[in-house]
XYZ file of C-alpha atoms in Angstrom:
651
model
C 0.000 0.000 0.000
C 1.300 3.475 -0.950
C 0.629 6.452 1.314
C 0.483 9.917 -0.257
C 0.366 13.223 1.660
C -2.680 14.382 -0.290
C -4.640 11.275 0.636
C -3.594 11.600 4.278
C -4.686 15.227 4.396
C -8.010 14.298 2.798
C -8.474 11.518 5.353
C -7.783 13.978 8.185
C -10.319 16.471 6.798
C -12.935 13.728 6.491
C -12.187 12.569 10.033
C -12.682 15.981 11.575
C -15.732 16.647 9.423
C -17.299 13.445 10.665
C -16.367 14.408 14.222
C -18.003 17.823 13.795
C -21.192 16.273 12.418
C -21.237 13.841 15.341
C -20.841 16.646 17.846
C -23.505 18.753 16.153
C -25.889 15.822 16.151
C -25.263 15.147 19.813
C -25.827 18.804 20.651
C -29.097 18.878 18.728
C -30.266 15.701 20.415
C -29.315 16.984 23.867
C -30.985 20.327 23.303
C -34.494 19.264 22.437
C -37.154 21.828 23.408
C -38.639 21.349 26.830
C -35.610 19.610 28.246
C -32.925 22.311 28.453
C -32.673 26.021 27.791
C -29.956 27.488 25.604
C -28.752 30.794 27.114
C -27.377 33.075 24.389
C -28.221 36.566 25.703
C -26.345 38.230 28.567
C -25.059 41.494 29.996
C -21.461 42.388 30.762
C -19.794 44.740 33.233
C -16.056 45.431 33.624
C -15.020 46.616 37.084
C -11.984 46.903 39.241
C -10.646 43.578 40.458
C -9.862 42.274 43.887
C -7.761 39.570 45.493
C -7.948 35.897 44.490
C -9.323 34.951 47.883
C -12.490 32.909 48.124
C -15.482 35.007 47.044
C -18.417 35.444 49.437
C -20.968 32.679 49.604
C -23.814 35.071 48.789
C -24.192 38.424 47.126
C -25.940 40.285 49.896
C -25.612 43.555 48.074
C -26.971 42.118 44.832
C -25.343 42.413 41.447
C -22.489 44.887 40.985
C -23.613 48.290 39.910
C -22.379 50.022 36.860
C -22.889 50.370 33.158
C -24.076 46.961 32.031
C -24.186 46.394 28.302
C -25.882 43.580 26.407
C -23.832 40.912 24.627
C -24.514 37.694 22.776
C -23.094 34.334 23.758
C -20.702 32.913 22.831
C -18.686 36.026 23.662
C -14.968 36.658 23.152
C -13.096 39.907 23.620
C -10.546 40.642 20.876
C -6.850 40.441 21.642
C -5.260 43.844 22.217
C -1.562 44.620 21.706
C 0.467 45.258 24.823
C 3.530 47.434 25.219
C 4.858 45.649 28.260
C 4.592 42.264 29.824
C 2.336 41.637 32.758
C 2.863 38.952 35.400
C 0.949 35.824 34.581
C 0.053 35.347 38.203
C 0.042 38.089 40.813
C -1.305 38.466 44.311
C -4.372 40.106 42.874
C -6.113 40.659 39.553
C -6.631 44.325 38.614
C -9.683 43.637 36.461
C -12.929 41.761 37.018
C -15.492 41.045 34.345
C -19.079 40.273 35.372
C -21.472 38.482 33.046
C -25.163 38.284 33.978
C -27.761 35.973 32.462
C -31.468 35.578 33.069
C -32.704 32.011 33.191
C -36.075 31.233 31.593
C -38.821 29.498 33.465
C -38.182 25.759 33.493
C -40.587 23.086 34.650
C -39.393 21.420 37.817
C -38.155 17.891 37.177
C -37.540 14.854 39.296
C -33.748 15.319 39.212
C -31.342 18.166 39.889
C -30.695 21.005 37.465
C -27.306 21.455 35.756
C -25.450 24.319 34.128
C -23.228 23.419 31.180
C -20.863 25.498 29.026
C -18.209 24.505 26.537
C -15.521 26.869 27.823
C -14.594 29.730 30.166
C -11.442 31.618 29.106
C -9.706 33.696 31.786
C -6.264 33.720 33.360
C -7.610 34.097 36.904
C -10.219 32.489 39.134
C -13.868 32.546 38.338
C -17.007 32.244 40.423
C -20.611 31.420 39.463
C -23.622 32.659 41.432
C -27.154 31.339 40.897
C -29.955 33.294 42.553
C -27.282 35.198 44.470
C -25.717 32.006 45.928
C -22.176 30.771 45.109
C -22.418 27.409 43.323
C -18.970 27.054 41.717
C -15.534 28.571 42.216
C -12.168 27.748 40.662
C -8.975 29.128 42.170
C -5.710 29.026 40.258
C -3.500 29.110 43.378
C -0.461 30.158 41.373
C -0.905 27.473 38.646
C -2.453 27.660 35.196
C -5.912 26.227 35.393
C -6.902 24.090 32.383
C -10.333 25.616 32.012
C -9.733 26.073 28.310
C -9.905 22.310 27.878
C -12.371 21.455 30.633
C -16.060 22.123 29.958
C -18.093 23.974 32.569
C -20.334 21.580 34.468
C -22.184 22.558 37.639
C -24.948 20.527 39.245
C -27.284 22.966 40.995
C -28.731 22.110 44.363
C -32.132 23.592 45.076
C -32.111 26.308 47.651
C -34.106 26.202 50.857
C -37.212 27.560 49.182
C -36.932 25.134 46.276
C -37.004 28.019 43.793
C -35.759 27.265 40.257
C -32.707 29.172 38.875
C -33.650 32.605 37.615
C -30.514 34.730 37.764
C -26.974 33.572 36.873
C -23.957 35.803 37.578
C -20.413 34.873 36.513
C -17.352 36.647 37.904
C -14.086 36.477 35.901
C -10.883 37.868 37.467
C -8.061 38.556 35.036
C -5.160 40.769 34.067
C -6.064 43.947 32.138
C -4.232 42.745 29.017
C -5.886 39.333 29.020
C -9.280 39.275 27.293
C -11.919 36.898 28.539
C -14.296 34.648 26.651
C -17.392 32.631 27.483
C -19.329 30.104 25.446
C -23.079 29.945 25.411
C -24.590 28.144 28.388
C -27.201 25.427 28.768
C -29.502 25.159 31.736
C -31.781 22.219 32.334
C -32.212 18.807 33.964
C -28.947 16.984 34.534
C -29.890 13.894 32.395
C -30.703 16.143 29.442
C -27.273 17.838 29.491
C -25.085 14.988 30.681
C -24.565 13.516 27.194
C -23.420 16.880 25.816
C -21.001 17.299 28.693
C -19.643 13.768 28.352
C -18.986 14.163 24.612
C -17.098 17.407 25.155
C -15.181 15.884 28.052
C -14.331 12.809 25.972
C -13.140 14.596 22.844
C -11.379 17.494 24.562
C -9.710 15.703 27.486
C -10.095 11.931 27.762
C -9.398 10.933 24.158
C -6.265 13.132 23.932
C -5.163 11.674 27.258
C -5.539 8.125 25.889
C -3.680 9.043 22.685
C -0.901 10.727 24.636
C -0.558 7.755 26.974
C -0.427 5.292 24.068
C 2.152 7.478 22.317
C 4.302 7.568 25.448
C 3.988 3.798 25.997
C 5.182 3.078 22.463
C 7.936 5.645 22.953
C 9.155 3.834 26.067
C 9.135 0.592 24.088
C 11.201 2.314 21.378
C 13.665 3.441 24.061
C 14.047 -0.148 25.273
C 14.679 -1.255 21.690
C 17.254 1.517 21.295
C 19.205 0.220 24.297
C 19.660 -3.028 22.354
C 20.263 -1.293 18.997
C 22.345 1.782 19.823
C 23.312 2.298 16.186
C 19.701 2.981 15.152
C 18.965 6.500 16.428
C 15.443 6.449 14.978
C 14.173 4.638 18.082
C 15.751 7.249 20.378
C 14.249 10.087 18.348
C 10.853 8.385 18.498
C 11.095 8.189 22.296
C 12.098 11.854 22.512
C 9.164 12.805 20.309
C 6.735 10.811 22.474
C 8.115 12.107 25.790
C 8.151 15.789 24.755
C 4.697 15.530 23.171
C 3.362 13.978 26.351
C 4.807 16.751 28.520
C 3.718 19.513 26.130
C 0.075 18.418 26.150
C -0.417 17.654 29.832
C -2.400 20.868 30.248
C -5.086 19.505 27.925
C -6.332 17.066 30.524
C -4.460 17.608 33.821
C -4.231 20.447 36.292
C -0.444 20.615 35.947
C 1.071 21.101 39.440
C 3.666 23.693 38.394
C 3.801 27.436 38.669
C 2.843 29.617 35.759
C 6.410 30.628 34.867
C 7.528 26.993 34.576
C 4.340 26.144 32.723
C 5.065 28.895 30.202
C 8.651 27.637 29.850
C 7.441 24.056 29.252
C 4.808 25.128 26.721
C 7.208 27.318 24.763
C 10.158 24.958 24.567
C 8.279 21.707 24.021
C 6.930 23.036 20.745
C 10.379 24.027 19.495
C 12.074 20.816 20.588
C 9.391 18.835 18.777
C 10.366 20.668 15.597
C 14.036 19.872 16.277
C 13.292 16.164 16.647
C 11.192 16.119 13.489
C 14.062 17.839 11.647
C 16.503 15.181 12.914
C 14.039 12.491 11.891
C 13.816 13.904 8.370
C 17.592 14.261 8.185
C 17.998 10.636 9.235
C 15.702 9.570 6.394
C 17.305 11.486 3.535
C 20.856 11.161 4.894
C 21.998 14.721 4.225
C 23.710 16.539 7.115
C 22.225 20.031 6.419
C 24.779 21.460 8.815
C 23.656 25.095 8.629
C 19.957 24.364 9.066
C 20.595 21.864 11.860
C 22.831 24.332 13.682
C 20.270 27.119 13.284
C 17.318 25.009 14.474
C 19.164 23.505 17.443
C 20.854 26.818 18.283
C 17.668 28.902 18.292
C 15.845 26.289 20.337
C 18.698 25.955 22.854
C 19.041 29.721 23.289
C 15.293 30.116 23.692
C 15.261 27.285 26.249
C 17.959 28.939 28.338
C 16.653 32.492 28.075
C 13.149 31.527 29.136
C 14.257 29.637 32.242
C 12.600 31.354 35.232
C 15.794 31.061 37.281
C 17.979 32.708 34.629
C 16.360 36.109 34.907
C 17.178 37.279 31.391
C 13.457 37.562 30.768
C 12.367 38.172 34.357
C 8.731 38.812 33.537
C 6.870 36.524 31.149
C 3.489 37.471 29.786
C 0.569 35.315 30.716
C -0.071 32.161 28.735
C -2.872 33.552 26.517
C -0.427 36.285 25.430
C 2.593 33.988 24.977
C 0.975 31.336 22.841
C -0.132 33.494 19.863
C 3.353 34.968 19.489
C 5.173 31.692 19.942
C 3.042 30.032 17.282
C 4.231 32.573 14.713
C 7.929 31.782 15.324
C 7.280 28.051 15.518
C 5.289 28.179 12.306
C 8.220 29.723 10.414
C 10.643 27.164 11.799
C 8.306 24.230 11.116
C 7.672 25.414 7.558
C 11.415 25.758 6.910
C 12.187 22.318 8.318
C 9.329 20.757 6.382
C 10.150 22.365 3.019
C 13.892 21.618 3.209
C 13.409 18.092 4.497
C 10.849 17.184 1.871
C 12.930 18.765 -0.903
C 15.896 16.571 0.095
C 13.922 13.341 0.335
C 10.985 13.764 -2.045
C 12.071 11.340 -4.758
C 14.101 8.733 -2.915
C 12.461 8.470 0.496
C 8.647 8.233 0.658
C 8.850 8.162 4.466
C 9.995 11.776 4.393
C 6.814 12.674 2.544
C 4.805 11.060 5.305
C 6.563 13.075 7.990
C 6.201 16.246 5.939
C 2.483 15.536 5.569
C 2.259 14.939 9.325
C 4.035 18.233 9.998
C 1.663 20.048 7.643
C -1.406 18.486 9.292
C -0.053 19.341 12.748
C 0.537 22.893 11.610
C -3.070 23.139 10.418
C -4.305 21.693 13.693
C -2.075 24.073 15.604
C -3.534 27.036 13.722
C -6.911 26.270 15.254
C -5.317 26.571 18.698
C -3.702 29.861 17.670
C -7.061 31.164 16.483
C -8.731 29.953 19.676
C -6.147 31.747 21.823
C -6.524 34.901 19.720
C -10.325 34.676 19.914
C -10.565 34.421 16.139
C -12.699 31.331 16.594
C -15.690 31.011 18.851
C -15.068 29.814 22.425
C -17.285 26.890 21.550
C -14.686 25.668 19.053
C -12.196 22.899 19.604
C -8.531 22.935 20.540
C -7.282 20.452 17.943
C -3.655 20.740 18.986
C -4.320 17.886 21.379
C -4.683 15.626 18.339
C -1.292 16.490 16.865
C 0.100 13.662 18.981
C -2.192 11.230 17.211
C -1.030 12.485 13.805
C 2.649 12.415 14.793
C 2.217 9.017 16.390
C 0.518 7.663 13.289
C 3.109 9.063 10.886
C 6.191 8.040 12.881
C 4.617 4.673 13.591
C 3.946 4.316 9.875
C 7.583 5.121 9.091
C 8.832 2.538 11.587
C 6.222 0.060 10.356
C 7.292 0.563 6.730
C 10.900 0.098 7.733
C 10.004 -3.035 9.643
C 8.049 -4.418 6.694
C 10.867 -3.421 4.346
C 13.368 -5.215 6.589
C 11.183 -8.342 6.600
C 10.802 -8.119 2.820
C 14.558 -7.760 2.458
C 15.135 -10.780 4.683
C 12.568 -12.744 2.687
C 14.215 -11.631 -0.552
C 17.637 -12.662 0.728
C 16.221 -15.966 1.947
C 14.567 -16.541 -1.418
C 17.814 -15.701 -3.180
C 19.710 -18.047 -0.885
C 17.090 -20.746 -1.420
C 17.345 -20.288 -5.185
C 21.122 -20.432 -5.029
C 20.869 -23.482 -2.790
C 18.533 -25.192 -5.260
C 20.900 -24.349 -8.099
C 23.819 -25.639 -6.071
C 21.902 -28.788 -5.178
C 21.127 -29.309 -8.861
C 24.808 -28.867 -9.689
C 25.762 -31.258 -6.917
C 23.158 -33.749 -8.110
C 24.570 -33.600 -11.632
C 28.079 -33.910 -10.229
C 26.961 -36.789 -8.026
C 25.394 -38.547 -10.990
C 28.575 -38.099 -12.938
C 30.633 -39.403 -10.046
C 28.305 -42.368 -9.663
C 28.538 -43.074 -13.358
C 32.325 -42.746 -13.236
C 32.419 -44.958 -10.154
C 30.199 -47.530 -11.850
C 32.405 -47.537 -14.909
C 35.516 -47.765 -12.781
C 34.021 -50.640 -10.786
C 33.037 -52.440 -13.957
C 36.501 -51.865 -15.384
C 38.214 -53.041 -12.217
C 35.938 -56.083 -12.006
C 36.569 -56.881 -15.630
C 40.297 -56.578 -15.064
C 40.035 -58.714 -11.930
C 38.124 -61.412 -13.759
C 40.523 -61.283 -16.671
C 43.477 -61.446 -14.313
C 41.936 -64.285 -12.339
C 41.028 -66.227 -15.446
C 44.517 -65.608 -16.777
C 46.210 -66.752 -13.564
C 43.809 -69.572 -12.824
C 41.822 -70.968 -15.718
C 44.186 -69.633 -18.346
C 47.307 -71.069 -16.710
C 45.619 -74.456 -16.190
C 44.420 -74.603 -19.810
C 47.846 -73.658 -21.133
C 49.404 -76.354 -18.967
C 46.854 -78.921 -20.214
C 47.405 -77.930 -23.863
C 51.167 -78.272 -23.556
C 50.861 -81.620 -21.832
C 48.551 -82.936 -24.559
C 50.781 -81.633 -27.312
C 53.786 -83.389 -25.791
C 51.795 -86.580 -25.127
C 53.101 -86.583 -21.542
C 49.722 -87.169 -19.868
C 46.911 -89.560 -20.389
C 43.268 -88.778 -20.834
C 42.528 -89.096 -17.119
C 45.106 -86.439 -16.253
C 43.782 -84.128 -18.908
C 40.256 -84.644 -17.553
C 41.412 -83.674 -14.065
C 43.117 -80.552 -15.371
C 40.011 -79.530 -17.292
C 37.801 -80.189 -14.251
C 40.113 -77.957 -12.199
C 39.799 -75.249 -14.823
C 36.038 -75.569 -14.696
C 36.127 -75.303 -10.874
C 38.252 -72.154 -11.132
C 35.767 -70.641 -13.541
C 32.823 -71.517 -11.275
C 34.585 -70.018 -8.244
C 35.223 -66.811 -10.144
C 31.538 -66.660 -10.978
C 30.506 -67.502 -7.396
C 32.666 -64.699 -6.048
C 30.435 -62.230 -7.934
C 27.300 -63.336 -6.097
C 26.210 -61.120 -3.143
C 26.877 -62.791 0.194
C 25.937 -59.865 2.499
C 29.189 -60.197 4.494
C 28.152 -63.740 5.466
C 31.109 -66.152 5.362
C 28.848 -69.190 5.801
C 26.933 -68.288 2.645
C 30.226 -68.098 0.760
C 31.274 -71.494 2.135
C 27.915 -72.953 1.100
C 28.587 -71.944 -2.530
C 32.020 -73.601 -2.273
C 30.472 -76.815 -0.966
C 27.922 -76.782 -3.776
C 30.714 -76.573 -6.368
C 33.184 -79.087 -4.841
C 30.931 -81.757 -3.370
C 30.277 -83.523 -6.728
C 34.044 -83.890 -7.305
C 34.551 -85.206 -3.798
C 31.811 -87.790 -4.264
C 33.300 -88.790 -7.628
C 36.652 -89.287 -5.914
C 35.143 -91.439 -3.143
C 36.008 -88.937 -0.415
C 33.465 -88.283 2.361
C 32.805 -84.648 3.343
C 31.988 -83.766 6.956
C 30.521 -80.263 7.120
C 30.615 -78.861 10.661
C 29.920 -75.132 10.647
C 28.441 -72.789 13.288
C 27.160 -69.221 13.237
C 29.841 -66.621 12.693
C 29.875 -62.858 13.049
C 29.553 -60.952 9.794
C 32.628 -59.742 7.968
C 31.753 -56.187 6.878
C 34.735 -56.068 4.550
C 33.686 -59.165 2.564
C 33.433 -57.898 -1.028
C 33.799 -59.845 -4.339
C 37.590 -59.478 -4.386
C 37.913 -60.711 -0.806
C 35.429 -63.514 -1.471
C 37.496 -64.762 -4.421
C 40.626 -64.813 -2.258
C 38.869 -66.931 0.381
C 37.426 -69.313 -2.186
C 40.820 -69.819 -3.857
C 42.544 -70.404 -0.502
C 40.033 -73.075 0.465
C 39.891 -74.521 -3.051
C 43.693 -74.863 -3.057
C 43.561 -76.660 0.295
C 40.930 -79.157 -0.888
C 42.694 -79.633 -4.244
C 45.937 -80.536 -2.443
C 44.051 -83.171 -0.492
C 42.536 -84.607 -3.656
C 45.842 -84.718 -5.523
C 48.362 -85.656 -2.840
C 46.886 -86.846 0.474
C 45.117 -90.061 -0.639
C 42.518 -89.340 2.027
C 39.100 -90.914 2.479
C 37.501 -88.154 4.558
C 37.563 -84.369 4.702
C 36.183 -82.345 7.629
C 35.474 -78.558 7.429
C 34.885 -76.585 10.646
C 34.191 -72.907 11.418
C 34.382 -71.094 14.746
C 34.938 -67.588 16.187
C 38.547 -67.167 17.200
C 40.727 -64.384 18.618
C 44.266 -64.007 17.368
C 46.065 -62.014 20.025
C 43.876 -58.998 20.717
C 42.194 -59.093 17.303
C 38.781 -60.803 17.076
C 38.180 -62.964 14.035
C 36.890 -66.249 12.634
C 38.699 -69.491 11.761
C 38.025 -72.063 9.044
C 39.778 -75.434 9.330
C 40.039 -78.333 6.843
C 41.208 -81.741 8.168
C 41.890 -84.941 6.229
C 42.930 -88.504 7.204
C 45.485 -88.922 4.442
C 49.230 -89.022 4.527
C 50.950 -85.997 5.860
C 53.779 -83.850 4.502
C 56.518 -81.526 5.653
C 54.799 -78.129 5.419
C 57.901 -75.974 5.987
C 59.974 -77.817 3.415
C 57.178 -77.803 0.881
C 56.558 -74.055 1.226
C 60.207 -73.258 0.622
C 60.578 -75.713 -2.285
C 59.742 -74.942 -5.948
C 56.816 -77.333 -5.753
C 55.185 -75.304 -2.963
C 53.815 -72.611 -5.211
C 50.190 -73.395 -4.251
C 50.937 -73.080 -0.525
C 52.717 -69.780 -1.054
C 49.704 -68.514 -3.023
C 47.530 -69.398 -0.040
C 49.811 -67.420 2.274
C 49.856 -64.447 -0.066
C 46.100 -64.356 -0.403
C 45.585 -64.680 3.372
C 47.989 -61.795 4.024
C 46.101 -59.676 1.493
C 42.980 -60.230 3.616
C 44.782 -59.370 6.839
C 44.602 -63.007 7.930
C 46.943 -65.973 8.097
C 47.139 -69.684 7.202
C 48.778 -72.601 8.997
C 49.388 -76.322 8.374
C 49.680 -79.000 11.022
C 50.586 -82.308 9.291
C 51.453 -85.753 10.599
C 51.225 -89.451 9.699
C 47.514 -89.517 10.530
C 46.540 -86.557 8.369
C 46.812 -82.790 7.880
C 44.973 -79.898 9.509
C 44.831 -76.672 7.484
C 43.484 -73.480 9.153
C 42.563 -70.040 7.791
C 42.119 -67.129 10.259
C 40.321 -63.989 9.129
C 39.881 -60.715 11.116
C 36.486 -59.181 11.825
C 37.739 -55.708 10.952
C 40.199 -54.747 8.256
C 41.537 -51.294 7.478
C 43.178 -51.670 4.086
C 41.270 -52.602 0.906
C 42.061 -55.884 -0.862
C 43.160 -56.067 -4.479
C 42.581 -59.071 -6.637
C 45.559 -61.254 -7.373
């Protein structure tokens, strides 16, 4: 969503128009004929003032005498220029203005009567007499009373005779240079006027108080955030804006417990420091230092803050608040306009947030003009001080800026995350392609290595046996039986090579079962009994096709030696777990009942090539072989480790 200053200003105008219509409707509803009387005609008398002590409870002498003149309500005296300042609060007030109204005849109701007015404007105390009896009195006691923002509301008790109100006299004490003002009054039953009073109280005091409190609460939260993010001064500026706005508008809804000179100092300087903070906020957005303007704004505000301190004494006598405010607004308006124009000119194209703040400053200036006109009695006393709502505008605009920044930060994080996710997907795709290529290369390498292993094994085993058989046949040195044995051995070698390719899932017993299946027919044909005594063994995780072929050839060589040389009638194969030193492993033993041989001599002799091949293959597996031979037979054992670190190559 895009916010534009024009649309914001239009929304503000519509908001206040709707508020005005609501108020007018409420007033019309509350002022129905027969329920309350609208007092719009009065008489006025200006006399010498007295002391701000409590006025007498009754007017025994009657109304003051003098030249009364008729006026219409609402009434506001025009501002007059002054040549010298006058104390805002003195021991007495030199002037007293009396306003007299005649109440119409009202039918007596079941409830009490009430007197309601939108506003009484005076810088001193006031007193209200009904039928010559004091019914309301407000004393300033050296502090500015917030009567400008508090509607007049007096519940009238019936006097001893039960007579209805007929004569209303209002006494206003004030300085000679301070004009007074009074809105029209309503007199009638309390229920008929209560709604009107509550609406005015809500919109002029309670709603601004809620907005100010919310603004301050969010400002405190921003201060807490700033403590964790010291580099981001926007949070600190937001807190300063909230705190100063809260202090500057306390008089809208609280009877501020400070003397008039400090109240004037607070009112003056809060307005200027708000402009300073808004200037710093704009400068933070567009990033330009604007050294001269910043120095001028901060310098003027600092000097004004020091010179107006009551304890400094440079300006020993400050005019009363109604006189200060109109003049201060003129200076503040120039400074605010300068800050707004320069800030927006620097950030118009690149930083939409600056436009929002400029729009907020413009709206606040418009709202502040209503206060200026109210203080100068340009507007009717029944108007509204809209300056209380500048906090809501500032809060909304600054909150919008921070919200947009927050959303922009989230969008940037999401964009970065999306970019990272896209890069990750691209990288994963590249890795997948690379992995596929590596798998394909690995598959080809495995196939090549397996092909080479098979070729090497067939060359060393089957090939060598066939070449030996061919040479023997060509020389006529062997008979058909010998040739048949050689060819059967070649066939067994070929079958073992094929069996080594079958998956055995690291199970040595499954590998031995395939060996038994291949060799048992030859043993039966040779008349040799086979005793198969195996037990469960732990798995050999390293048992791959190359290792399996080594084991098969070791055991095949052992059984072949028995068939060719031992003249045995029985072969026994056993398996068992066995530990060689500290290394766990398994052991396979082959025993026969044939004639024995000298194992050491045979291994070292040229005819012991088969035994040496067994040793070499066992060492390649990390294991070992041993022979224990005697007159009653030979016991051959193969020990294999459970764990092996180095890979095995075919050979």
